[in-house]
Amino acid sequence: MDVMTVTLNPSLDREIIVENFKCGKMFRISNPSNAVMEPGGKGINVSKMLSKLGIENMALGFLGGFIGKVFLEKLLEDRNITSNFIFVEEETRENIAILDLVNHSITQINSSGPKITEVDIEHLIQRYENSLSLVEHVLISGSVPPNAPKDIYATLFSLAKKNGITTYMEANGEHFNEAIEKSCPMVVRVDLRKEKKYYDRELKEMDDYIYAAEDIIKHGAKLAVLSYHVEGDIIATNDGVWLFAVNEKVDRSHLFGVGDSFMTGIIYYILKNGYNYLEAAKFGMATAIAKIHHIEKYIESKDEINKYLDYFETKKVK
Ligand SMILES: O=P(O)(O)OC[C@@]1(O)O[C@H](CO)[C@@H](O)[C@@H]1O
């Protein structure tokens, strides 16, 4: 097993397809396949997709209560994923995503997740440290439970780095900032779904995105990725900054899990081909584009990704 994903705040995702969704109205779902319930959280999604690409991996994190049990039962169906969860007192959260294919929109309601105790954190760190000797790549992604220490990502990344492990993160907020400053991972994707911000800086013009990407590289990352106005991404390595621009209009209702697809593609590329970060980002981009060609959360196969390897232009912007 080469990869461990860490999701400190997993969720049971409820993805509901509603045509012409409007606030304050009542809707009924007549087609059962339009209301899906599946394990989620950023690291979990990466685990699921790596598994679909034939990569065995371990998923670590907190689960709790009845929802935690349902979640685990579903996840255990996947033979390529070794589950490694700490059970906590409070319920695992449920997140809702309403996907509207008519208005091409996505509405997400994410809960904050269960409170965890200091002892839970100690258990998790212990379990994590014991697992590090089994893997060479660690991805830590998503939000953290409400009372988790804000340096938790920094702590976990620093332990991984001491073990010579390649590290990946997609997140935003205080725990993200602390990780960038204290123990910057090798690959960083900024989660810009809720607000277009890097630390306190609003991201508006391309220069703002370039600033953020370069700043992440200055902190020690080898690859930084920021989604730029949906139809493009800003990519930075030690050799410069690029705009990857998609050749077609993206259906916003298909965006659920797109960042996780990007990260999956990067990890997959590095596992198979080694450390060419720009090429890894291109493969990540193709994986993300494969994902936005359908509404389901996961990409299913390498063939699906291969179709989109030249669906975007790359332009050096710095
Ligand atoms: O609340 P977070 O942890 O930031 O994001 C969690 C989440 O919205 O991200 C995934 C999609 O990327 C979903 O599976 C999950 O519900």
Tab-separated table of C-alpha atoms and ligand atoms in Angstrom, residues 11 13 40-42 45 93 95 108 110 142-143 191 193 256-257 260 297, ligand 1:
chain	number	residue	atom	x	y	z
A	11	SER	CA	-19.363	13.233	6.063
A	13	ASP	CA	-22.814	12.966	1.568
A	40	GLY	CA	-17.668	11.644	1.619
A	41	GLY	CA	-15.158	14.157	2.802
A	42	LYS	CA	-12.243	15.209	0.673
A	45	ASN	CA	-13.274	10.831	-2.130
A	93	ARG	CA	-21.855	14.920	10.021
A	95	ASN	CA	-23.476	17.180	4.112
A	108	GLN	CA	-23.945	22.905	-0.607
A	110	ASN	CA	-21.921	21.407	5.121
A	142	GLY	CA	-10.935	19.058	3.993
A	143	SER	CA	-12.228	20.880	7.043
A	191	ASP	CA	-10.085	25.043	-1.463
A	193	ARG	CA	-15.423	26.791	-2.840
A	256	PHE	CA	-19.143	18.337	-6.806
A	257	GLY	CA	-15.852	16.597	-5.955
A	260	ASP	CA	-10.737	15.678	-5.142
A	297	LYS	CA	-18.907	12.419	-7.693
B	1	LIG	O1	-16.593	20.635	4.675
B	1	LIG	P1	-15.344	20.222	3.939
B	1	LIG	O2	-14.569	19.192	4.694
B	1	LIG	O3	-14.498	21.380	3.511
B	1	LIG	O4	-15.798	19.562	2.566
B	1	LIG	C1	-16.515	18.357	2.598
B	1	LIG	C2	-17.143	18.062	1.254
B	1	LIG	O5	-18.048	19.089	0.847
B	1	LIG	O6	-16.125	17.987	0.270
B	1	LIG	C3	-16.334	16.870	-0.572
B	1	LIG	C4	-16.321	17.311	-1.997
B	1	LIG	O7	-15.062	17.801	-2.348
B	1	LIG	C5	-17.632	16.229	-0.142
B	1	LIG	O8	-17.526	14.842	-0.211
B	1	LIG	C6	-17.839	16.704	1.263
B	1	LIG	O9	-19.180	16.770	1.643
